[in-house]
C-alpha positions as protocol buffer text, in pm:
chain_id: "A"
residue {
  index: 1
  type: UNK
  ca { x: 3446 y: 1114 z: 6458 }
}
residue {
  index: 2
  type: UNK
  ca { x: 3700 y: 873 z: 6344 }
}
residue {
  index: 3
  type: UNK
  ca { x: 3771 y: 755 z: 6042 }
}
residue {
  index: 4
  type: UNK
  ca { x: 3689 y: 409 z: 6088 }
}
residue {
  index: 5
  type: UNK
  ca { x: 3311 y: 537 z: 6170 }
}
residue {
  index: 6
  type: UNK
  ca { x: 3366 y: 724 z: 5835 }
}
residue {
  index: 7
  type: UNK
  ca { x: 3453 y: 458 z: 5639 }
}
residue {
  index: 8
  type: UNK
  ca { x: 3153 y: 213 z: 5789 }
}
residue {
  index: 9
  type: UNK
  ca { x: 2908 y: 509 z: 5709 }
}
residue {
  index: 10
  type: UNK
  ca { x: 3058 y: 570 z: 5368 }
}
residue {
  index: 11
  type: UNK
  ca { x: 3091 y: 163 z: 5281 }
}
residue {
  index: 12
  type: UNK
  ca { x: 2707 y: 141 z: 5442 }
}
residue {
  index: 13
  type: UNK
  ca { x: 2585 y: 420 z: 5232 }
}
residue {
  index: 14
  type: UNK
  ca { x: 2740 y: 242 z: 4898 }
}
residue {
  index: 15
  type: UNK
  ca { x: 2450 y: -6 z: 4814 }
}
residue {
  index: 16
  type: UNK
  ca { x: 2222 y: 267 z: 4889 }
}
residue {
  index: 17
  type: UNK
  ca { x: 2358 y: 551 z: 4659 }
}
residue {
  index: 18
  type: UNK
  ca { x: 2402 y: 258 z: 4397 }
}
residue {
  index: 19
  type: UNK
  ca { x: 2058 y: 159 z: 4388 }
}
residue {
  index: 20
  type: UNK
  ca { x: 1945 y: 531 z: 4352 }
}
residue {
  index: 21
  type: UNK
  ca { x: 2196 y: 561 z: 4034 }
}
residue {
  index: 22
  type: UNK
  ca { x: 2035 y: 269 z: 3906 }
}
residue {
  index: 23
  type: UNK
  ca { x: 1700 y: 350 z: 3929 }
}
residue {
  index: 24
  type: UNK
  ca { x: 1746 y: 697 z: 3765 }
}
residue {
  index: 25
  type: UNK
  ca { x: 1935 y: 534 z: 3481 }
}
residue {
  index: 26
  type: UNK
  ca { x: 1650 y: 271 z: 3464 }
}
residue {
  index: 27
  type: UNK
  ca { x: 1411 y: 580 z: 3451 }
}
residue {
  index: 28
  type: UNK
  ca { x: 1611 y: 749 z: 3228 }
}
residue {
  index: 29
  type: UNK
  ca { x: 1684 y: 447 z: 2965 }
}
residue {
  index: 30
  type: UNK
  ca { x: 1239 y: 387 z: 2965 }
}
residue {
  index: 31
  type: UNK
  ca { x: 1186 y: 727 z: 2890 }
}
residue {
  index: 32
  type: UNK
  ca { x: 1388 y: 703 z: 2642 }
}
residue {
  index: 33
  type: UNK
  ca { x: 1251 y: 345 z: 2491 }
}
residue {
  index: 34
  type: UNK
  ca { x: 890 y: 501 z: 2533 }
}
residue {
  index: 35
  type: UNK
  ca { x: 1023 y: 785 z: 2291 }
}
residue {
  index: 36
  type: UNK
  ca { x: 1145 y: 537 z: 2054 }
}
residue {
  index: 37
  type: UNK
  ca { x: 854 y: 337 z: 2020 }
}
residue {
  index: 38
  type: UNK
  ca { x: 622 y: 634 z: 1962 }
}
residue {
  index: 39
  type: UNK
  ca { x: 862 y: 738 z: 1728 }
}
residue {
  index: 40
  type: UNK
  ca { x: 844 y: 372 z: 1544 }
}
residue {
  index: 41
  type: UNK
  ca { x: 465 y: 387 z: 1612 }
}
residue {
  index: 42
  type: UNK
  ca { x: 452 y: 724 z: 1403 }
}
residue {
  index: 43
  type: UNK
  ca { x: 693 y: 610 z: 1112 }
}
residue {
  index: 44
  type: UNK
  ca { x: 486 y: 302 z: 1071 }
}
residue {
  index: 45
  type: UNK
  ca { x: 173 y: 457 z: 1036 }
}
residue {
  index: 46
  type: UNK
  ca { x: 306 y: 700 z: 788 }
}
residue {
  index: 47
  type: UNK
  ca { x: 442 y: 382 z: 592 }
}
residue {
  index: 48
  type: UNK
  ca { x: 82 y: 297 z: 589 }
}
residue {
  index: 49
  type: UNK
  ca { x: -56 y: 593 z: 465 }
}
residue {
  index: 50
  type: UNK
  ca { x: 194 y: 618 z: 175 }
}
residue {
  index: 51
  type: UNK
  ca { x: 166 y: 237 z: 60 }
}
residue {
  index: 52
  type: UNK
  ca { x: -210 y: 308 z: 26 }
}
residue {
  index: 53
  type: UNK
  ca { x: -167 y: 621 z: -119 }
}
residue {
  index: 54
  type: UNK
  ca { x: 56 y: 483 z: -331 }
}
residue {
  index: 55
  type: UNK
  ca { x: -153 y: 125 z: -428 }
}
residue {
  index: 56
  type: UNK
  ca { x: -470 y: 402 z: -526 }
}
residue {
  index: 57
  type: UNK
  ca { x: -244 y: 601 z: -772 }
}
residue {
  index: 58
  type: UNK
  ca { x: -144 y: 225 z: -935 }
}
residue {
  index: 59
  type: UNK
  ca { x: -453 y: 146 z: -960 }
}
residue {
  index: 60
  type: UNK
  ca { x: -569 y: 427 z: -1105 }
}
residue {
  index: 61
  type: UNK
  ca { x: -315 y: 445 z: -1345 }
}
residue {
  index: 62
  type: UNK
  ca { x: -386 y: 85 z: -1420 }
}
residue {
  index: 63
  type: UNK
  ca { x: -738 y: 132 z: -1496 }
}
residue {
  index: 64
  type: UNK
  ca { x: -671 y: 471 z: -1720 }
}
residue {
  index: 65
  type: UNK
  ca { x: -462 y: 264 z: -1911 }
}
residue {
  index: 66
  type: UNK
  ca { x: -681 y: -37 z: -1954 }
}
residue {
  index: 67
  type: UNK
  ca { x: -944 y: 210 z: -2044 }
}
residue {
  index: 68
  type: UNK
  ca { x: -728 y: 383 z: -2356 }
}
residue {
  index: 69
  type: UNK
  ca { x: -637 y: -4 z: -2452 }
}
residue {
  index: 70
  type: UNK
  ca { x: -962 y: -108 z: -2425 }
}
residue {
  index: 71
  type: UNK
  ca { x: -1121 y: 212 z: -2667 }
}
residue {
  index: 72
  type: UNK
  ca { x: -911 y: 147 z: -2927 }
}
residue {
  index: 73
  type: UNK
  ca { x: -977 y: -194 z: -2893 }
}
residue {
  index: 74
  type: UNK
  ca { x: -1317 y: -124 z: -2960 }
}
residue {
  index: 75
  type: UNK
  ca { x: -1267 y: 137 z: -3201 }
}
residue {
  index: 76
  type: UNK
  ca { x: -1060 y: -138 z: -3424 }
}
residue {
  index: 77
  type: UNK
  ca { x: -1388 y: -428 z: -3369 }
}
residue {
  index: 78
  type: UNK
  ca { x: -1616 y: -142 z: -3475 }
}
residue {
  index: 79
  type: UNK
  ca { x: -1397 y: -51 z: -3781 }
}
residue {
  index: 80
  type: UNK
  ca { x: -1345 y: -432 z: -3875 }
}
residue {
  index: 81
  type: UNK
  ca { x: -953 y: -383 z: -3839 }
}
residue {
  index: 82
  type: UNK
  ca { x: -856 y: -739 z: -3787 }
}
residue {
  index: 83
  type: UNK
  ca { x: -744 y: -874 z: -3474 }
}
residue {
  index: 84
  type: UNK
  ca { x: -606 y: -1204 z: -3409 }
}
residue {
  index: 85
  type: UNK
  ca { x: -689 y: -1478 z: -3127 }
}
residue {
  index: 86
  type: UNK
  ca { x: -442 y: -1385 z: -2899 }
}
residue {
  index: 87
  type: UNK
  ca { x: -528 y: -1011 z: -2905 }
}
residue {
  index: 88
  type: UNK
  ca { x: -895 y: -1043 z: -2864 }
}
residue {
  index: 89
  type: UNK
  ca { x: -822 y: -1276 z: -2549 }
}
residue {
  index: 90
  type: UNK
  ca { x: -593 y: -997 z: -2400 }
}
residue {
  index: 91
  type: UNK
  ca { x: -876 y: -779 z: -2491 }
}
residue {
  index: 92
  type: UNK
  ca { x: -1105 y: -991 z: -2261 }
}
residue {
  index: 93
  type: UNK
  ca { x: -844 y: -1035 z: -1961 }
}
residue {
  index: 94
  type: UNK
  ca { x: -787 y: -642 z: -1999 }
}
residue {
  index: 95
  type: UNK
  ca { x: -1170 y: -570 z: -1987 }
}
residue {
  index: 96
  type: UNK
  ca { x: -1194 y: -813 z: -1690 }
}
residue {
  index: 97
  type: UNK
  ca { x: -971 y: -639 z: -1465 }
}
residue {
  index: 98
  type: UNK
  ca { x: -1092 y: -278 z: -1606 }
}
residue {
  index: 99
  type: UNK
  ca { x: -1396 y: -387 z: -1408 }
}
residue {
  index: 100
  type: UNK
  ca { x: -1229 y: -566 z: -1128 }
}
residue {
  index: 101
  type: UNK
  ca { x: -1110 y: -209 z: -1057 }
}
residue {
  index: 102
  type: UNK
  ca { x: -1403 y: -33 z: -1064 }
}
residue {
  index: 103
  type: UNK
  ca { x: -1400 y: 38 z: -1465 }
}
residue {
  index: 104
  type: UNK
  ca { x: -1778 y: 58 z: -1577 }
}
residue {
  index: 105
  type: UNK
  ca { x: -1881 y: 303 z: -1784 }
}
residue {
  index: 106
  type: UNK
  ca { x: -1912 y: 354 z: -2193 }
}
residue {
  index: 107
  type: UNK
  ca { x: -1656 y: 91 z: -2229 }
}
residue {
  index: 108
  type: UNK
  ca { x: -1914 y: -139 z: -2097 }
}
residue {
  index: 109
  type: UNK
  ca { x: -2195 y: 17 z: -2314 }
}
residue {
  index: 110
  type: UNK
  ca { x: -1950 y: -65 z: -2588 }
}
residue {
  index: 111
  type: UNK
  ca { x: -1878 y: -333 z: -2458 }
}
residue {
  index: 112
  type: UNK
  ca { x: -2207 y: -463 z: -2499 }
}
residue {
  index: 113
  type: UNK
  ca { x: -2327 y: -334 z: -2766 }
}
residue {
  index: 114
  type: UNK
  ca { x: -2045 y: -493 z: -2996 }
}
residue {
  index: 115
  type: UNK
  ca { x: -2161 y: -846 z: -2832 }
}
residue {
  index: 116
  type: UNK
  ca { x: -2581 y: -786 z: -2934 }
}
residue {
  index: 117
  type: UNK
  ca { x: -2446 y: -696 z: -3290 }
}
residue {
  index: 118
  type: UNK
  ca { x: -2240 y: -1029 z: -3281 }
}
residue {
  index: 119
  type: UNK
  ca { x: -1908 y: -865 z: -3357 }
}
residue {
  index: 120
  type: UNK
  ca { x: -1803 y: -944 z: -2998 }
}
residue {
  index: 121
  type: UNK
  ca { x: -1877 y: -1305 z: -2842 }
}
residue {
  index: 122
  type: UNK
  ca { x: -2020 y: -1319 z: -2445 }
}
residue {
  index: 123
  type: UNK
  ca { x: -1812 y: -1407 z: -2165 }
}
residue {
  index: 124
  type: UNK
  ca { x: -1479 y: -1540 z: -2283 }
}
């Protein structure tokens, strides 16, 4: 053959082989997106899991904390220690998120019990 048939085969053959290069890349390149978005799928999820994770153990640690404030709280009404205006309405905002959170126990009993005997007024 001569090289001008050579060269027509070779310059025919071009578009061809180019398309095939581009289609593996193509192939290639969504393989590798597909990776990355399972990837970003996974990290988000685990996001997730910690923030709620985290959000219980705030919580939780809110509530504990309400619950010491509110005891002494109680213990201080009981024992007639003096408490001014502003700290018995703290007192109520405290015990109203203490149950907001799921805070109902002796507190409440207290609670209560400190409102029948009139130290405590209902529903500030």
């Amino acid at each position: 053959m001569n090289n001008t048939i050579w060269v027509a085969l070779i310059s025919a053959s071009i578009p061809s082989i180019t398309s095939i290069i581009v289609m593996y890349m193509q192939t290639k390149t969504n393989k590798k997106i597909t990776k990355i978005e399972d990837i970003k799928t996974e990290i988000l999820q685990e996001v997730e899991n910690n923030r709620k994770g985290y959000e219980k153990e705030i919580s939780n640690h809110i509530l504990e904390n309400d619950k010491t404030y509110l005891t002494d709280f109680l213990s201080d009404i009981e024992a007639n220690e003096p408490k001014s205006e502003m700290q018995i309405r703290r007192a109520y905002e405290i015990k109203k998120e203490y149950n907001s959170l799921g805070g109902d126990s002796y507190i409440d009993d207290k609670w209560d019990e400190l409102i029948r005997k009139g130290i405590l007024k209902e529903g500030r």
